[in-house]
Each structure stands twice: as C-alpha cells, then as structure tokens.
Coordinates of C-alpha atoms and ligand atoms in Angstrom, one line a residue:
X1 CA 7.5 -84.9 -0.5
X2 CA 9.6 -82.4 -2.0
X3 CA 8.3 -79.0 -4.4
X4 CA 8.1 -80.3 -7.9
X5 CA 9.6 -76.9 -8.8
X6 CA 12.9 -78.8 -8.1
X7 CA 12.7 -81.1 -10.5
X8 CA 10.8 -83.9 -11.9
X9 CA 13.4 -86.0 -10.9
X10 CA 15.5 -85.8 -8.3
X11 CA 18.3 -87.9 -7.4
X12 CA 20.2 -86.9 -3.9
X13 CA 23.5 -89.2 -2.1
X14 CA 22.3 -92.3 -4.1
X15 CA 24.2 -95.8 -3.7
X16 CA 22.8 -99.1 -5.5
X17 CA 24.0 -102.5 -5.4
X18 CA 22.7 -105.5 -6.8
X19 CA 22.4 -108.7 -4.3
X20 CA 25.2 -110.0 -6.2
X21 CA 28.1 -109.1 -8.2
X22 CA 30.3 -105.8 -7.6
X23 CA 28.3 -103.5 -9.2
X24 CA 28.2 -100.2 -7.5
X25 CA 26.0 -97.2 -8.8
X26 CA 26.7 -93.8 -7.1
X27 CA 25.1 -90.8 -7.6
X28 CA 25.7 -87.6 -5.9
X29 CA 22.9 -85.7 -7.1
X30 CA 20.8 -85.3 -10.2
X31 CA 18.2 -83.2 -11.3
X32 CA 16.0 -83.4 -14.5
X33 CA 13.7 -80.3 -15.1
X34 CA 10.4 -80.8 -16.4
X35 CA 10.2 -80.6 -19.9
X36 CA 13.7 -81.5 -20.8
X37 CA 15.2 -83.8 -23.1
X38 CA 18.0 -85.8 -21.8
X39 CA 19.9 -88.7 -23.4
X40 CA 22.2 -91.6 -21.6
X41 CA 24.9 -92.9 -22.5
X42 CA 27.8 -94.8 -21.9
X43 CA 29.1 -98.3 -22.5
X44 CA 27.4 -101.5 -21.5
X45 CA 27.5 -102.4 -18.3
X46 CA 27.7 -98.7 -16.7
X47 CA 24.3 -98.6 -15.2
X48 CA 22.2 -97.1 -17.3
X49 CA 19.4 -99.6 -17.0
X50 CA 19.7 -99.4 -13.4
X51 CA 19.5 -95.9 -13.1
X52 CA 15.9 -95.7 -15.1
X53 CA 15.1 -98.7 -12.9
X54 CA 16.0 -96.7 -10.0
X55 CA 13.9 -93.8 -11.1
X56 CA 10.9 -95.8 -11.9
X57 CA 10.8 -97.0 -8.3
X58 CA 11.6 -100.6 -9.8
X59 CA 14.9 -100.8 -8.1
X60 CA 15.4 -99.7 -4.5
X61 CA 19.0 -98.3 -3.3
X62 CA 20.6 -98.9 -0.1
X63 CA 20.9 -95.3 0.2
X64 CA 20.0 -92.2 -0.5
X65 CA 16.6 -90.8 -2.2
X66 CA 14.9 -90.6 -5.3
X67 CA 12.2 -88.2 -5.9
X68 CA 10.0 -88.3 -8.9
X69 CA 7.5 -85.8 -9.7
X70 CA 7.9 -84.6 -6.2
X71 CA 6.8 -88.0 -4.8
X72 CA 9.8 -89.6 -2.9
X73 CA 9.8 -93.2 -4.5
X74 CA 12.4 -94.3 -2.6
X75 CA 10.1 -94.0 0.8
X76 CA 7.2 -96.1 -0.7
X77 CA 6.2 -99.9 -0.3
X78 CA 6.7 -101.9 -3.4
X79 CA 2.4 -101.9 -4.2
X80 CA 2.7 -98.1 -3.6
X81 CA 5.8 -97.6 -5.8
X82 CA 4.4 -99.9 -8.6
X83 CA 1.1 -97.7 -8.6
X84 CA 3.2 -94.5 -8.9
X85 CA 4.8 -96.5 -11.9
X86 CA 1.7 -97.3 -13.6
X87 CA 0.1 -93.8 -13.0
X88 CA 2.6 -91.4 -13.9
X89 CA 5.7 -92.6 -16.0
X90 CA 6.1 -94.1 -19.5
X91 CA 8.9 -96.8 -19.7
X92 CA 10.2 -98.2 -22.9
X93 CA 11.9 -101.4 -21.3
X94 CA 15.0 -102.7 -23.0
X95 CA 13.8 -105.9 -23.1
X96 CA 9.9 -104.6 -24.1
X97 CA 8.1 -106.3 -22.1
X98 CA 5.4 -107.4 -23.7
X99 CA 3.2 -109.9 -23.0
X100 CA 3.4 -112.2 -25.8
X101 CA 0.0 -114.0 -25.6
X102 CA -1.9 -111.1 -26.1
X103 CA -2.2 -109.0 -28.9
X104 CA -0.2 -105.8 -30.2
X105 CA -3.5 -103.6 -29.6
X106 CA -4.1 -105.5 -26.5
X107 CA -0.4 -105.3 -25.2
X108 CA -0.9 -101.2 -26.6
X109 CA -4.1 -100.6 -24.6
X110 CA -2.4 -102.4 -21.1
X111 CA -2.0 -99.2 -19.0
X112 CA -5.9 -99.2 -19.3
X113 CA -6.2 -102.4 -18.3
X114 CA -4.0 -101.9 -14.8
X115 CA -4.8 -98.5 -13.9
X116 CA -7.8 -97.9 -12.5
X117 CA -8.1 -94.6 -12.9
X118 CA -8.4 -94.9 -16.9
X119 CA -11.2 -95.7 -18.4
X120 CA -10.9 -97.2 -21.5
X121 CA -13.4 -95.5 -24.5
X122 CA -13.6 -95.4 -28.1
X123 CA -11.3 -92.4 -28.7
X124 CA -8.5 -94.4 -26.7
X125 CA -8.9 -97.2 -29.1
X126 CA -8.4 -94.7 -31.6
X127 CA -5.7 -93.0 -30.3
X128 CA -3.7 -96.5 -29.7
X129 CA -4.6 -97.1 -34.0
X130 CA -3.0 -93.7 -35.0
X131 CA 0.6 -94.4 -32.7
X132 CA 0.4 -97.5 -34.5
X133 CA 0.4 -96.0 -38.0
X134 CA 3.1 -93.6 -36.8
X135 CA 5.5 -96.3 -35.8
X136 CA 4.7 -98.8 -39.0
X137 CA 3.0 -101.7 -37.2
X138 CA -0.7 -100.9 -37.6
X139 CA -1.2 -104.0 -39.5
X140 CA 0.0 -106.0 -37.1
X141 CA -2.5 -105.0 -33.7
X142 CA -4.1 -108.0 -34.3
X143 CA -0.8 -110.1 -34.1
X144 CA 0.3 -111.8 -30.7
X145 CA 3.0 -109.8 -29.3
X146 CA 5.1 -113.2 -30.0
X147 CA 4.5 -113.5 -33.6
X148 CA 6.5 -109.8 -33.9
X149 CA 10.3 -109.1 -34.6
X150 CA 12.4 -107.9 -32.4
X151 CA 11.9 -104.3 -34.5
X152 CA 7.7 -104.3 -34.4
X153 CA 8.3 -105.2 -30.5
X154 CA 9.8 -102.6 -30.1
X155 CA 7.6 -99.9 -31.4
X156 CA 4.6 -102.0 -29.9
X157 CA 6.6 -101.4 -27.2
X158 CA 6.4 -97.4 -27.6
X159 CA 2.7 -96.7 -28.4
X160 CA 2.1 -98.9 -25.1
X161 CA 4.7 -96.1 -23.1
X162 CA 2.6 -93.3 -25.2
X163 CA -1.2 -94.0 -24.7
X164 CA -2.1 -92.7 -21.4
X165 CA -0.2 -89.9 -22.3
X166 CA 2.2 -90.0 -19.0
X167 CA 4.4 -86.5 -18.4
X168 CA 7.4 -88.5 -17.7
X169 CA 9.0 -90.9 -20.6
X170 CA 12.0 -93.1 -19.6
X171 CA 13.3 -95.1 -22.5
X172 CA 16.1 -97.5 -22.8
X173 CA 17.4 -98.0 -26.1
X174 CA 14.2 -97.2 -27.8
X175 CA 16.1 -97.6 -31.5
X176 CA 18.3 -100.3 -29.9
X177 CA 16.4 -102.5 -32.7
X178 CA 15.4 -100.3 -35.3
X179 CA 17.1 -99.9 -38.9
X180 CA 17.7 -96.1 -40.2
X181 CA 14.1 -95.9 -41.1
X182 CA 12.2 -96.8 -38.1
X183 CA 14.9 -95.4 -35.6
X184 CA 13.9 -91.8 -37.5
X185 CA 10.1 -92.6 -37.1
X186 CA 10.3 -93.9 -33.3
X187 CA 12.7 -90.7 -32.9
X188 CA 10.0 -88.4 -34.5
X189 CA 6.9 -89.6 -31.9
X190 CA 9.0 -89.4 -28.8
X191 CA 10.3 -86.3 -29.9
X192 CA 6.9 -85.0 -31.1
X193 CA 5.3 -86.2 -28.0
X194 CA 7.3 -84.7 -25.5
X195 CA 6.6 -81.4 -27.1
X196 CA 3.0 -81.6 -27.6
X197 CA 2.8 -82.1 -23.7
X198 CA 5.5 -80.6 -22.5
X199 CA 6.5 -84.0 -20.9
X200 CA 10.1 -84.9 -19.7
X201 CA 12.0 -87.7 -21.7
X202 CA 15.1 -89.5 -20.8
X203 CA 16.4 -91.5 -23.1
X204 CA 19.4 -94.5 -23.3
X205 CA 20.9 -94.6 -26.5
X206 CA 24.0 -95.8 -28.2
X207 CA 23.3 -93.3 -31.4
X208 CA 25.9 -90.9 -30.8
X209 CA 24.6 -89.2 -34.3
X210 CA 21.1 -88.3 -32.5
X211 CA 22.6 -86.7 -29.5
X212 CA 22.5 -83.0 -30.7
X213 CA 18.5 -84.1 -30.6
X214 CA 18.3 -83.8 -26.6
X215 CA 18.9 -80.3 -24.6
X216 CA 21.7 -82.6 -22.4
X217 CA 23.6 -85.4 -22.2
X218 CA 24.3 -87.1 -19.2
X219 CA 27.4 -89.5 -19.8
X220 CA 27.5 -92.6 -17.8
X221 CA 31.4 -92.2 -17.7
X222 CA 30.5 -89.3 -15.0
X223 CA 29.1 -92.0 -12.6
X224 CA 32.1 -94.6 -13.0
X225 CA 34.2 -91.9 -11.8
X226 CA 32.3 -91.7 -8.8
X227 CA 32.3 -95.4 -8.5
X228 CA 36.2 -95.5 -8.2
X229 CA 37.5 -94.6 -4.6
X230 CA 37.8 -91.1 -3.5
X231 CA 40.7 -89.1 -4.6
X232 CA 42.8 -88.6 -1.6
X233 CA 42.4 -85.1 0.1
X234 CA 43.7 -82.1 -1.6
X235 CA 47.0 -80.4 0.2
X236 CA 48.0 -77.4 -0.8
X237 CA 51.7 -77.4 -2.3
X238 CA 53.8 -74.6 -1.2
X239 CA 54.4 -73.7 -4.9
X240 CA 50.5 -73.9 -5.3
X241 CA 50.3 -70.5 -2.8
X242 CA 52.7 -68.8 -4.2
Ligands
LIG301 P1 23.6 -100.9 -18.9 O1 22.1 -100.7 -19.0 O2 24.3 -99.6 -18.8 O3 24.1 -101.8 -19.9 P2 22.8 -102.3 -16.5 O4 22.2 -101.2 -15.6 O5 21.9 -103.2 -17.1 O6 23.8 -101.6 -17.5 O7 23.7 -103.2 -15.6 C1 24.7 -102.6 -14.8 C2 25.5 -103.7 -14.1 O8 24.7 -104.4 -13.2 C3 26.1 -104.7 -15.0 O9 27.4 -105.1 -14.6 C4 25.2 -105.9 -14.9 O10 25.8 -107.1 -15.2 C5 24.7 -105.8 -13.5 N1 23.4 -106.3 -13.3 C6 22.3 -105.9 -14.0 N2 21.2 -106.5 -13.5 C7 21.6 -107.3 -12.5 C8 20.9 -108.2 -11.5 N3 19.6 -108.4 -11.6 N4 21.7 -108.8 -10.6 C9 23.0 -108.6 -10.5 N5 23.7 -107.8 -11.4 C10 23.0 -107.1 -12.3
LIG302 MG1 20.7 -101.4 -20.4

C-alpha cells in the first residue's frame, strides 16, 4: 500500500508483454494526481489500451507495479483486482462492452447489479434517466443494447462508467464514435463530472482539437522511445569539457 498523497495512480519500472506478438510496453514511472485531467494519445497500435488495461488491474505486467488509489493492483489475485475494478474506477471500454441482451437502462444500472456494496433505489434509477438525457439516448433505455449504433453504444456506454459515481474515470476513445454533436455532449459530462467530484479522468483520444481541454497530455510517442533499446552510455568528449 502506498500514501494516496502520491498519486491516484502510480506507475513505477513497468514492463508488459502480451503472450504473443512483440509488443513491449515500458514505463519508467507515472504519476497522475487526483483530480487531474489527462489525455492519451498516440497512433494505433502504441499501447494505449494496454496501459488503461494495466491500470484497471485487467492486464498484469511481468514487472514492475501499479498502484491505484493507493491500492497496489499489481499484488492482487485476479477476484481481488476485478472487485477493486468494480468498486472504484469508471472505464469507458473501446469496444463498450455492453451486454447486448439486456437493455440500455439495464446495461446503465450494471455496476448496481455486480457491486455489492450498492444498493440500488429510486433516486439511482433517476439519476441513470438524467445521464441519459445528457448524452441523447433517453429514448432508447428501453432498447436492447444490440438494437443501438455504434454512436448510442457508446454513450450507453458512458452513463454505465458515470452512475456509481466512481473518483477515477479511464476512457478510451470515448468520442471514437460520435459525430461533432455528440462528441461535444459526451465531452461536456465527462468534463462536468470530473469537476463536480473532483474525480481523476484519463482519457484516449485521437481529437487533437480537444486537447487544450485536459491539464496534460501524456504522448504515447514518449513510451515507444522507451521501447527502443537503450542509448549507449554517455562518454564525455574531450571538446565537451572544455
Ligand atoms: P492502442 O490502444 O494504442 O491502439 P493497444 O493497447 O490496443 O493499442 O495494442 C498495443 C499492441 O498490442 C498492438 O500491437 C496490438 O496489436 C497488441 N495487442 C493488443 N491486444 C493484444 C492481445 N490480446 N494479444 C496480443 N497482442 C495484443
Ligand atoms: Mg486502443
């Protein structure tokens, strides 16, 4: 366990590999403060996935630690790590996630469903009806997750990160989907949210026009550096001295 004065995430001598494949994801350290606002980038491919996976406790690296809200992840079991998940962070999966045969309100109201220590009560149901209207897809929460486009997944796919109202939001390409419209209104509620509870929220995106949004950008490019081999070790020149 580490002081949560030191971050809500920190990321110390990290390595990841997948099984297969040459991928490689090294990360020296990183440390998000709480309440910042922090967008990803970089082009596909780089890790950025990964690296939310990683911070979730989804993934597990072959080295180094993770520690999130000053609970070391990377030291749990997999049931421990995937209670962590459910209790404390918000995800927006690339892929959403859903579960397509139940319904948007059903598929909004999940984290009540697997976390046992939410109680699901009227205001909740209420709460889950007003994200809806801010994202556009109240009139679909009767819909099966299935019957939705890509887009209305998507936002689905935000008021489910939103309702128990987690301090830590990871989102991966929340506007991946979105036209100019939507990508403003999914924008606003993150945004909106994170300030209304001081929460954390990191955020992939390929919008390089929203970046001046977050309070820092952490470019992938950074990590692919680190990825290459080492440069070799510095010698001093004799015209360098002089
Ligand atoms: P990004 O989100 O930046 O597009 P990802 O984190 O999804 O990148 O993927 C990083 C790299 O890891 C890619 O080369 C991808 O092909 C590879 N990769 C992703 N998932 C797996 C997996 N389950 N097994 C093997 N390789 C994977
Ligand atoms: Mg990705």
């Amino acid at each position: 366990m580490t002081d949560s004065a030191d971050g809500i995430i920190r990321i110390e001598d990290l390595e990841f590999r997948y099984g297969e494949g040459d991928f490689a994801l090294l990360v020296p350290e990183l440390v998000v403060e709480r309440g910042e606002k922090v967008a990803v980038i970089g082009p596909s491919g780089s890790g950025k996935t990964t690296l939310l996976n990683l911070i979730a406790g989804i993934a597990m690296p072959q080295r180094g630690r993770v520690v999130t809200k000053g609970v070391e992840v990377t030291s749990l079991d997999d049931s421990r790590r995937r209670e962590f998940r459910i209790r404390n962070i918000g995800l927006v999966f690339q892929e959403f996630e859903l579960l397509e045969h139940l319904s948007v309100l059903d598929n909004v109201l999940l984290p009540y469903r697997i976390n046992p220590s939410l109680r699901l009560e009227p205001p909740v149901r209420q709460r889950a009806a007003t994200l809806a209207e801010r994202v556009g897809v109240a009139d679909k929460l009767g819909r099966y997750a299935h019957r939705l486009s890509q887009g209305e997944k998507q936002r689905a796919a935000v008021c489910r990160a939103l309702i128990a109202k987690p301090d830590l939001l990871l989102a991966d390409e929340p506007t991946g989907n979105l036209e100019p419209a939507n990508k403003g209104r999914v924008l606003e509620i993150l945004f909106d949210y994170a300030e209304e509870h001081g929460a954390t929220l990191l955020t992939v995106t390929h919008d390089h026009d929203l970046l001046d949004r977050f309070g820092r950008v952490i470019d992938f490019r950074e990590f692919h550096s680190i990825t290459a081999a080492p440069p070799p070790p510095q010698v001093d020149a004799p015209e360098a001295r002089a």
